[in-house]
Amino acid sequence: EIQLVESGGGLVQPGGSLRLSCAASGFSISDYAMSWVRQAPGKGLEWISRMDSVGGSPYYGDFAKGRFTASRDNANNTLYLQLNSLKLEDTSMYYCAKHATPHGGTWIRGQGTQVTVSS
């Protein structure tokens, strides 16, 4: 059974940082493209980053460039998303997602972890 379990969210002040984790099971993250997406209440899904299975640097949405960093630990089958310089508008539910192929395609996501940025 494929499972994606996100953790690491919480309440943080503007300008603060968080590190999100996504523990995968039932498949090897090294074999598939993996993404992070987010969704705020009343808004649509917003793509944050994607890492293809083989080589290359992660791709980022414009709002994430320079502030968010995606990485993967294939040995531990875990994804990470480092969130820096957080803004109020970053408040959202954050999800990791497994794509159907090594380079993208349809995807499934975990249950998410809540990030709330507030002073």
mmCIF file of C-alpha atoms in Angstrom:
data_model
loop_
_atom_site.group_PDB
_atom_site.id
_atom_site.type_symbol
_atom_site.label_atom_id
_atom_site.label_comp_id
_atom_site.label_asym_id
_atom_site.label_seq_id
_atom_site.Cartn_x
_atom_site.Cartn_y
_atom_site.Cartn_z
ATOM 1 C CA GLU A 1 0.000 0.000 0.000
ATOM 2 C CA ILE A 2 1.342 3.405 -0.983
ATOM 3 C CA GLN A 3 1.474 5.863 1.887
ATOM 4 C CA LEU A 4 2.714 9.436 2.189
ATOM 5 C CA VAL A 5 2.846 10.875 5.700
ATOM 6 C CA GLU A 6 3.703 14.551 6.088
ATOM 7 C CA SER A 7 4.908 16.113 9.332
ATOM 8 C CA GLY A 8 6.718 19.162 10.638
ATOM 9 C CA GLY A 9 4.044 21.801 10.241
ATOM 10 C CA GLY A 10 3.089 24.217 12.981
ATOM 11 C CA LEU A 11 2.673 27.820 14.011
ATOM 12 C CA VAL A 12 5.498 30.178 13.125
ATOM 13 C CA GLN A 13 5.981 33.939 13.085
ATOM 14 C CA PRO A 14 6.554 35.848 9.848
ATOM 15 C CA GLY A 15 10.168 35.519 8.795
ATOM 16 C CA GLY A 16 10.504 32.179 10.549
ATOM 17 C CA SER A 17 11.387 28.753 9.213
ATOM 18 C CA LEU A 18 10.036 25.235 9.244
ATOM 19 C CA ARG A 19 11.203 21.933 7.835
ATOM 20 C CA LEU A 20 8.536 19.622 6.537
ATOM 21 C CA SER A 21 9.062 15.894 6.095
ATOM 22 C CA CYS A 22 7.238 13.315 4.031
ATOM 23 C CA ALA A 23 7.771 9.672 4.904
ATOM 24 C CA ALA A 24 6.924 7.415 1.974
ATOM 25 C CA SER A 25 6.148 3.714 2.071
ATOM 26 C CA GLY A 26 4.957 1.109 -0.393
ATOM 27 C CA PHE A 27 7.269 2.369 -3.135
ATOM 28 C CA SER A 28 10.709 3.897 -3.610
ATOM 29 C CA ILE A 29 10.800 7.668 -4.002
ATOM 30 C CA SER A 30 13.906 7.263 -6.150
ATOM 31 C CA ASP A 31 11.766 5.670 -8.866
ATOM 32 C CA TYR A 32 9.236 8.495 -9.247
ATOM 33 C CA ALA A 33 8.954 12.224 -9.615
ATOM 34 C CA MET A 34 7.852 13.742 -6.304
ATOM 35 C CA SER A 35 6.218 17.090 -5.657
ATOM 36 C CA TRP A 36 5.120 19.392 -2.882
ATOM 37 C CA VAL A 37 1.830 21.251 -3.229
ATOM 38 C CA ARG A 38 -0.256 23.384 -0.881
ATOM 39 C CA GLN A 39 -3.830 24.465 -0.488
ATOM 40 C CA ALA A 40 -5.161 27.318 1.604
ATOM 41 C CA PRO A 41 -8.782 27.379 2.816
ATOM 42 C CA GLY A 42 -11.108 28.377 0.003
ATOM 43 C CA LYS A 43 -8.334 28.324 -2.579
ATOM 44 C CA GLY A 44 -7.110 25.900 -5.202
ATOM 45 C CA LEU A 45 -4.064 23.680 -5.094
ATOM 46 C CA GLU A 46 -0.782 25.530 -5.612
ATOM 47 C CA TRP A 47 2.249 23.693 -6.888
ATOM 48 C CA ILE A 48 5.453 24.343 -4.918
ATOM 49 C CA SER A 49 8.169 22.100 -6.337
ATOM 50 C CA ARG A 50 8.878 18.922 -8.266
ATOM 51 C CA MET A 51 11.901 16.637 -8.257
ATOM 52 C CA ASP A 52 12.296 14.138 -11.056
ATOM 53 C CA SER A 53 13.546 10.708 -10.120
ATOM 54 C CA VAL A 54 16.905 10.944 -11.857
ATOM 55 C CA GLY A 55 19.319 13.823 -11.454
ATOM 56 C CA GLY A 56 18.756 17.520 -11.902
ATOM 57 C CA SER A 57 17.690 20.213 -9.516
ATOM 58 C CA PRO A 58 14.156 20.616 -8.197
ATOM 59 C CA TYR A 59 11.757 22.841 -10.107
ATOM 60 C CA TYR A 60 9.974 25.553 -8.111
ATOM 61 C CA GLY A 61 6.964 27.758 -8.461
ATOM 62 C CA ASP A 62 7.837 31.436 -8.669
ATOM 63 C CA PHE A 63 6.644 32.215 -5.134
ATOM 64 C CA ALA A 64 8.879 29.462 -3.732
ATOM 65 C CA LYS A 65 12.126 30.331 -5.489
ATOM 66 C CA GLY A 66 14.778 31.566 -3.083
ATOM 67 C CA ARG A 67 12.719 30.770 0.023
ATOM 68 C CA PHE A 68 11.795 27.083 -0.169
ATOM 69 C CA THR A 69 14.153 24.168 -0.747
ATOM 70 C CA ALA A 70 13.058 20.642 -1.627
ATOM 71 C CA SER A 71 15.283 17.637 -1.075
ATOM 72 C CA ARG A 72 15.075 13.880 -0.854
ATOM 73 C CA ASP A 73 16.774 11.163 1.183
ATOM 74 C CA ASN A 74 16.430 8.068 -0.947
ATOM 75 C CA ALA A 75 18.038 5.823 1.654
ATOM 76 C CA ASN A 76 15.325 6.720 4.173
ATOM 77 C CA ASN A 77 12.605 7.086 1.547
ATOM 78 C CA THR A 78 11.825 10.585 2.834
ATOM 79 C CA LEU A 79 11.209 13.954 1.215
ATOM 80 C CA TYR A 80 11.883 17.300 2.838
ATOM 81 C CA LEU A 81 10.751 20.860 2.242
ATOM 82 C CA GLN A 82 12.663 23.626 3.985
ATOM 83 C CA LEU A 83 10.546 26.751 4.356
ATOM 84 C CA ASN A 84 12.425 29.977 5.069
ATOM 85 C CA SER A 85 11.403 33.631 5.307
ATOM 86 C CA LEU A 86 7.806 32.588 5.796
ATOM 87 C CA LYS A 87 5.053 35.083 5.046
ATOM 88 C CA LEU A 88 1.461 35.350 6.215
ATOM 89 C CA GLU A 89 0.321 34.199 2.782
ATOM 90 C CA ASP A 90 2.249 30.952 3.170
ATOM 91 C CA THR A 91 -0.391 29.772 5.631
ATOM 92 C CA SER A 92 -1.754 26.612 4.069
ATOM 93 C CA MET A 93 -1.995 22.848 4.225
ATOM 94 C CA TYR A 94 1.144 21.368 2.691
ATOM 95 C CA TYR A 95 1.139 18.029 0.905
ATOM 96 C CA CYS A 96 3.752 15.813 -0.663
ATOM 97 C CA ALA A 97 2.754 13.980 -3.811
ATOM 98 C CA LYS A 98 3.918 10.955 -5.780
ATOM 99 C CA HIS A 99 3.739 11.177 -9.554
ATOM 100 C CA ALA A 100 2.906 8.240 -11.814
ATOM 101 C CA THR A 101 6.220 8.354 -13.721
ATOM 102 C CA PRO A 102 9.865 9.311 -13.089
ATOM 103 C CA HIS A 103 9.270 12.664 -14.786
ATOM 104 C CA GLY A 104 5.768 13.705 -13.754
ATOM 105 C CA GLY A 105 2.233 12.811 -14.722
ATOM 106 C CA THR A 106 -0.785 12.259 -12.518
ATOM 107 C CA TRP A 107 -0.186 12.187 -8.786
ATOM 108 C CA ILE A 108 -1.520 11.189 -5.418
ATOM 109 C CA ARG A 109 -0.932 13.040 -2.174
ATOM 110 C CA GLY A 110 -0.758 12.430 1.551
ATOM 111 C CA GLN A 111 -2.972 13.835 4.291
ATOM 112 C CA GLY A 112 -0.966 17.015 4.639
ATOM 113 C CA THR A 113 0.565 19.056 7.432
ATOM 114 C CA GLN A 114 -0.703 22.499 8.436
ATOM 115 C CA VAL A 115 1.585 25.512 8.340
ATOM 116 C CA THR A 116 0.259 28.657 9.987
ATOM 117 C CA VAL A 117 2.211 31.892 9.777
ATOM 118 C CA SER A 118 0.988 34.446 12.255
ATOM 119 C CA SER A 119 2.326 37.168 14.510
#
